[in-house]
Short mmCIF file of C-alpha atoms in Angstrom, two decimals:
data_model
loop_
_atom_site.label_atom_id
_atom_site.label_comp_id
_atom_site.label_asym_id
_atom_site.label_seq_id
_atom_site.Cartn_x
_atom_site.Cartn_y
_atom_site.Cartn_z
CA UNK A 1 -14.60 17.31 5.54
CA UNK A 2 -11.71 18.80 7.51
CA UNK A 3 -14.02 19.36 10.51
CA UNK A 4 -15.40 15.82 10.62
CA UNK A 5 -14.28 12.45 11.88
CA UNK A 6 -12.41 10.45 9.22
CA UNK A 7 -14.96 7.61 9.24
CA UNK A 8 -17.83 10.11 8.82
CA UNK A 9 -16.01 11.72 5.90
CA UNK A 10 -15.50 8.29 4.28
CA UNK A 11 -19.20 7.49 4.67
CA UNK A 12 -20.14 10.82 3.07
CA UNK A 13 -17.76 10.20 0.16
CA UNK A 14 -19.21 6.74 -0.44
CA UNK A 15 -22.73 8.18 -0.45
CA UNK A 16 -21.73 10.72 -3.10
CA UNK A 17 -19.36 8.62 -5.26
CA UNK A 18 -20.06 5.10 -6.45
CA UNK A 19 -17.42 2.40 -6.39
CA UNK A 20 -15.91 1.31 -9.68
CA UNK A 21 -17.60 -1.73 -11.16
CA UNK A 22 -15.75 -4.89 -10.16
CA UNK A 23 -13.70 -3.09 -7.50
CA UNK A 24 -13.86 -2.77 -3.72
CA UNK A 25 -13.11 0.65 -2.17
CA UNK A 26 -10.14 0.45 0.21
CA UNK A 27 -7.49 2.67 1.72
CA UNK A 28 -3.85 2.03 0.81
CA UNK A 29 -0.92 3.60 2.65
CA UNK A 30 2.64 3.67 1.30
CA UNK A 31 5.63 3.28 3.60
CA UNK A 32 8.82 4.67 2.07
CA UNK A 33 12.10 3.81 3.77
CA UNK A 34 15.72 3.29 2.72
CA UNK A 35 14.98 2.79 -0.97
CA UNK A 36 12.10 0.42 -0.26
CA UNK A 37 8.35 0.85 -0.84
CA UNK A 38 5.71 -1.17 1.02
CA UNK A 39 1.98 -0.83 0.37
CA UNK A 40 -0.33 -1.40 3.37
CA UNK A 41 -4.07 -2.11 3.12
CA UNK A 42 -6.83 -1.72 4.15
CA UNK A 43 -6.04 1.32 6.28
CA UNK A 44 -9.40 3.12 6.24
CA UNK A 45 -12.54 1.27 5.10
CA UNK A 46 -13.08 -2.27 6.45
CA UNK A 47 -13.07 -2.65 10.23
CA UNK A 48 -13.15 -6.45 10.50
CA UNK A 49 -13.01 -7.82 6.95
CA UNK A 50 -14.22 -11.31 6.13
CA UNK A 51 -12.08 -13.78 4.20
CA UNK A 52 -13.77 -12.70 0.95
CA UNK A 53 -13.17 -9.03 1.74
CA UNK A 54 -9.53 -9.69 2.62
CA UNK A 55 -9.10 -11.39 -0.75
CA UNK A 56 -10.67 -8.37 -2.47
CA UNK A 57 -8.40 -6.03 -0.50
CA UNK A 58 -5.37 -8.02 -1.64
CA UNK A 59 -6.40 -7.72 -5.29
CA UNK A 60 -7.07 -3.97 -5.01
CA UNK A 61 -3.77 -3.32 -3.22
CA UNK A 62 -1.86 -5.44 -5.75
CA UNK A 63 -3.41 -3.32 -8.50
CA UNK A 64 -2.22 -0.13 -6.80
CA UNK A 65 1.32 -1.54 -6.53
CA UNK A 66 1.27 -2.40 -10.23
CA UNK A 67 0.12 1.10 -11.16
CA UNK A 68 3.23 2.41 -9.44
CA UNK A 69 5.42 0.03 -11.41
CA UNK A 70 6.00 -2.67 -8.77
CA UNK A 71 5.36 -6.38 -9.23
CA UNK A 72 3.19 -7.18 -6.19
CA UNK A 73 4.18 -9.80 -3.61
CA UNK A 74 1.28 -9.90 -1.17
CA UNK A 75 1.54 -11.08 2.43
CA UNK A 76 -1.58 -11.61 4.54
CA UNK A 77 -0.46 -10.50 7.98
CA UNK A 78 -1.48 -11.94 11.33
CA UNK A 79 -0.08 -12.57 14.81
CA UNK A 80 0.35 -16.20 13.73
CA UNK A 81 2.46 -17.74 10.98
CA UNK A 82 1.09 -20.54 8.80
CA UNK A 83 -1.31 -21.82 11.43
CA UNK A 84 0.63 -21.34 14.69
CA UNK A 85 -0.55 -20.18 17.13
CA UNK A 86 -4.15 -20.83 16.19
CA UNK A 87 -6.90 -18.26 16.63
CA UNK A 88 -10.26 -17.16 15.30
CA UNK A 89 -9.01 -14.03 13.55
CA UNK A 90 -6.05 -15.86 12.04
CA UNK A 91 -8.52 -18.32 10.55
CA UNK A 92 -10.15 -15.50 8.55
CA UNK A 93 -6.77 -14.55 7.15
CA UNK A 94 -5.91 -18.14 6.29
CA UNK A 95 -9.26 -18.56 4.53
CA UNK A 96 -8.57 -15.44 2.45
CA UNK A 97 -5.57 -17.22 0.94
CA UNK A 98 -7.84 -20.12 0.01
CA UNK A 99 -10.27 -17.66 -1.63
CA UNK A 100 -7.48 -16.24 -3.80
CA UNK A 101 -6.39 -19.77 -4.72
CA UNK A 102 -9.78 -20.21 -6.41
CA UNK A 103 -9.53 -16.92 -8.29
CA UNK A 104 -6.31 -17.74 -10.17
CA UNK A 105 -4.85 -14.26 -9.69
CA UNK A 106 -1.64 -13.26 -11.50
CA UNK A 107 0.48 -12.10 -8.54
CA UNK A 108 2.35 -13.77 -5.69
CA UNK A 109 0.62 -14.08 -2.33
CA UNK A 110 0.76 -16.17 0.83
CA UNK A 111 -0.23 -16.18 4.47
CA UNK A 112 -1.05 -15.98 7.11
CA UNK A 113 2.28 -14.75 8.46
CA UNK A 114 3.81 -12.42 11.01
CA UNK A 115 5.24 -9.09 9.86
CA UNK A 116 8.86 -10.11 10.36
CA UNK A 117 8.40 -13.18 8.16
CA UNK A 118 6.76 -11.05 5.46
CA UNK A 119 9.47 -8.38 5.42
CA UNK A 120 12.68 -10.21 6.27
CA UNK A 121 14.37 -12.50 3.77
CA UNK A 122 16.12 -14.37 6.59
CA UNK A 123 12.92 -14.93 8.57
CA UNK A 124 11.08 -16.03 5.44
CA UNK A 125 13.84 -18.55 4.66
CA UNK A 126 12.79 -20.47 7.80
CA UNK A 127 9.59 -21.36 5.93
CA UNK A 128 10.82 -22.92 2.66
CA UNK A 129 7.24 -23.70 1.60
CA UNK A 130 6.35 -19.99 1.52
CA UNK A 131 5.17 -19.06 -1.96
CA UNK A 132 6.71 -15.58 -2.01
CA UNK A 133 9.96 -15.38 -3.97
CA UNK A 134 11.18 -12.33 -2.01
CA UNK A 135 10.04 -10.15 0.90
CA UNK A 136 6.52 -8.80 0.49
CA UNK A 137 5.89 -5.31 -0.85
CA UNK A 138 2.11 -5.42 -0.23
CA UNK A 139 0.86 -6.08 3.30
CA UNK A 140 -2.80 -6.96 3.86
CA UNK A 141 -3.74 -6.22 7.46
CA UNK A 142 -6.22 -8.47 9.29
CA UNK A 143 -8.34 -5.54 10.54
CA UNK A 144 -8.60 -1.76 10.55
CA UNK A 145 -7.25 -1.35 14.09
CA UNK A 146 -3.99 -3.15 13.30
CA UNK A 147 -3.60 -1.19 10.07
CA UNK A 148 -4.21 2.17 11.75
CA UNK A 149 -1.96 1.44 14.74
CA UNK A 150 0.96 0.20 12.65
CA UNK A 151 0.95 3.05 10.11
CA UNK A 152 0.64 5.75 12.78
CA UNK A 153 3.43 4.16 14.81
CA UNK A 154 5.66 4.20 11.75
CA UNK A 155 4.91 7.89 11.19
CA UNK A 156 5.66 8.89 14.76
CA UNK A 157 8.79 6.79 15.34
CA UNK A 158 10.56 8.54 12.48
CA UNK A 159 12.89 7.43 9.70
CA UNK A 160 9.94 6.31 7.59
CA UNK A 161 7.67 8.38 5.36
CA UNK A 162 4.06 7.15 5.32
CA UNK A 163 1.79 8.48 2.58
CA UNK A 164 -1.94 7.96 2.73
CA UNK A 165 -4.30 6.38 3.11
CA UNK A 166 -4.96 6.74 -0.62
CA UNK A 167 -8.57 5.87 -1.39
CA UNK A 168 -8.95 3.56 -4.36
CA UNK A 169 -11.75 1.57 -5.95
CA UNK A 170 -14.05 4.59 -6.34
CA UNK A 171 -15.45 5.96 -9.60
CA UNK A 172 -13.83 9.37 -8.97
CA UNK A 173 -10.43 10.23 -7.44
CA UNK A 174 -10.84 11.59 -3.92
CA UNK A 175 -8.64 11.90 -0.84
CA UNK A 176 -9.46 12.81 2.76
CA UNK A 177 -7.04 14.92 4.78
CA UNK A 178 -6.72 14.51 8.54
CA UNK A 179 -6.92 17.46 10.96
CA UNK A 180 -3.18 17.09 11.69
CA UNK A 181 -2.12 16.98 8.02
CA UNK A 182 0.98 18.97 7.10
CA UNK A 183 1.60 20.69 3.79
CA UNK A 184 3.77 17.78 2.66
CA UNK A 185 1.20 15.15 3.66
CA UNK A 186 -1.44 17.06 1.69
CA UNK A 187 0.73 17.45 -1.41
CA UNK A 188 2.11 13.91 -1.58
CA UNK A 189 -1.21 12.04 -2.16
CA UNK A 190 -2.17 14.56 -4.86
CA UNK A 191 1.17 14.19 -6.62
CA UNK A 192 1.14 10.41 -6.32
CA UNK A 193 -2.41 10.21 -7.65
CA UNK A 194 -1.17 11.82 -10.85
CA UNK A 195 2.11 9.94 -10.90
CA UNK A 196 0.43 6.54 -10.62
CA UNK A 197 -0.93 6.96 -14.12
CA UNK A 198 1.04 8.41 -17.01
CA UNK A 199 3.69 10.04 -14.81
CA UNK A 200 5.41 6.97 -13.34
CA UNK A 201 8.57 7.90 -15.20
CA UNK A 202 8.44 11.43 -13.74
CA UNK A 203 8.29 9.91 -10.27
CA UNK A 204 11.28 7.74 -11.17
CA UNK A 205 13.27 10.82 -12.15
CA UNK A 206 12.18 12.69 -9.01
CA UNK A 207 13.19 9.89 -6.65
CA UNK A 208 16.66 9.70 -8.20
CA UNK A 209 17.14 13.43 -7.66
CA UNK A 210 15.93 13.27 -4.05
CA UNK A 211 18.27 10.35 -3.30
CA UNK A 212 21.16 12.19 -4.94
CA UNK A 213 20.49 15.28 -2.84
CA UNK A 214 20.45 13.21 0.35
CA UNK A 215 23.71 11.50 -0.61
CA UNK A 216 25.36 14.86 -1.26
CA UNK A 217 24.19 16.08 2.16
CA UNK A 218 26.11 13.23 3.81
CA UNK A 219 25.09 10.18 5.76
CA UNK A 220 23.79 12.34 8.60
CA UNK A 221 20.99 13.80 6.50
CA UNK A 222 17.68 13.52 8.37
CA UNK A 223 15.35 14.13 5.44
CA UNK A 224 13.33 11.03 4.41
CA UNK A 225 14.51 9.44 1.19
CA UNK A 226 12.00 8.38 -1.41
CA UNK A 227 12.33 4.85 -2.80
CA UNK A 228 14.34 3.85 -5.82
CA UNK A 229 12.44 4.16 -9.05
CA UNK A 230 10.86 0.88 -10.16
CA UNK A 231 11.26 1.88 -13.78
CA UNK A 232 14.16 4.14 -14.57
CA UNK A 233 13.99 6.68 -17.35
CA UNK A 234 16.82 7.97 -19.49
CA UNK A 235 18.81 11.10 -18.69
CA UNK A 236 17.25 12.86 -21.67
CA UNK A 237 13.67 12.01 -20.71
CA UNK A 238 10.99 14.69 -20.49
CA UNK A 239 10.11 13.80 -16.88
CA UNK A 240 10.87 17.25 -15.53
CA UNK A 241 8.63 19.06 -18.01
CA UNK A 242 5.80 16.55 -17.53
CA UNK A 243 6.07 16.80 -13.76
CA UNK A 244 6.05 20.61 -13.94
CA UNK A 245 2.94 20.60 -16.16
CA UNK A 246 1.23 18.20 -13.75
CA UNK A 247 2.08 20.42 -10.79
CA UNK A 248 0.60 23.45 -12.54
CA UNK A 249 -2.61 21.53 -13.26
CA UNK A 250 -3.06 20.44 -9.61
#
């Protein structure tokens, strides 16, 4: 797959591996910055999703956030915010919220909204009717082009670590590496795939150590800092040994 276009590789994977029953395959990217984690979807599968597909994407991405120990707050992103300005694509996003309303899901969601409203507490406060209780940690993009552009911009501008896209919703775990992938970008999805299951506490311990190392290096440290652990483990936990065993298995 390393010699093929990403979309071709995805098509080949989907021909070989079925999707999990009741799930929709999507790509989820993780943006890690200043102790904050934001999940972005769909970053690889659906080019122009319908309202139903956007609702499915939201549910899949919320499930990924939960597996990492975060309580999902989903924002459906658009160039418009709660109906203004109006537009055809924004209508799809707005209809996706209505679809989720009928499904009685167990996580917070709202939209459509601009990215600053979704991520800034102050901007969100200007819309007191917004159903999110805090800034969103799951962003559902209106289309593949906006998802791809935004995540690649974040990677290139610096200061933010972007991991993924992580493919989810398939019957078997699989990841696709880009031609420009570095050693770190290859290792992170593999490690996170294991950590999202029984090793969440190991990830928690690891992030604390990385943050501590950055703090000791001084405020001028340029290395990206992983987010704070959603579920902290005790000092005497067996995270280190479990993480080491996982690394040897990979």
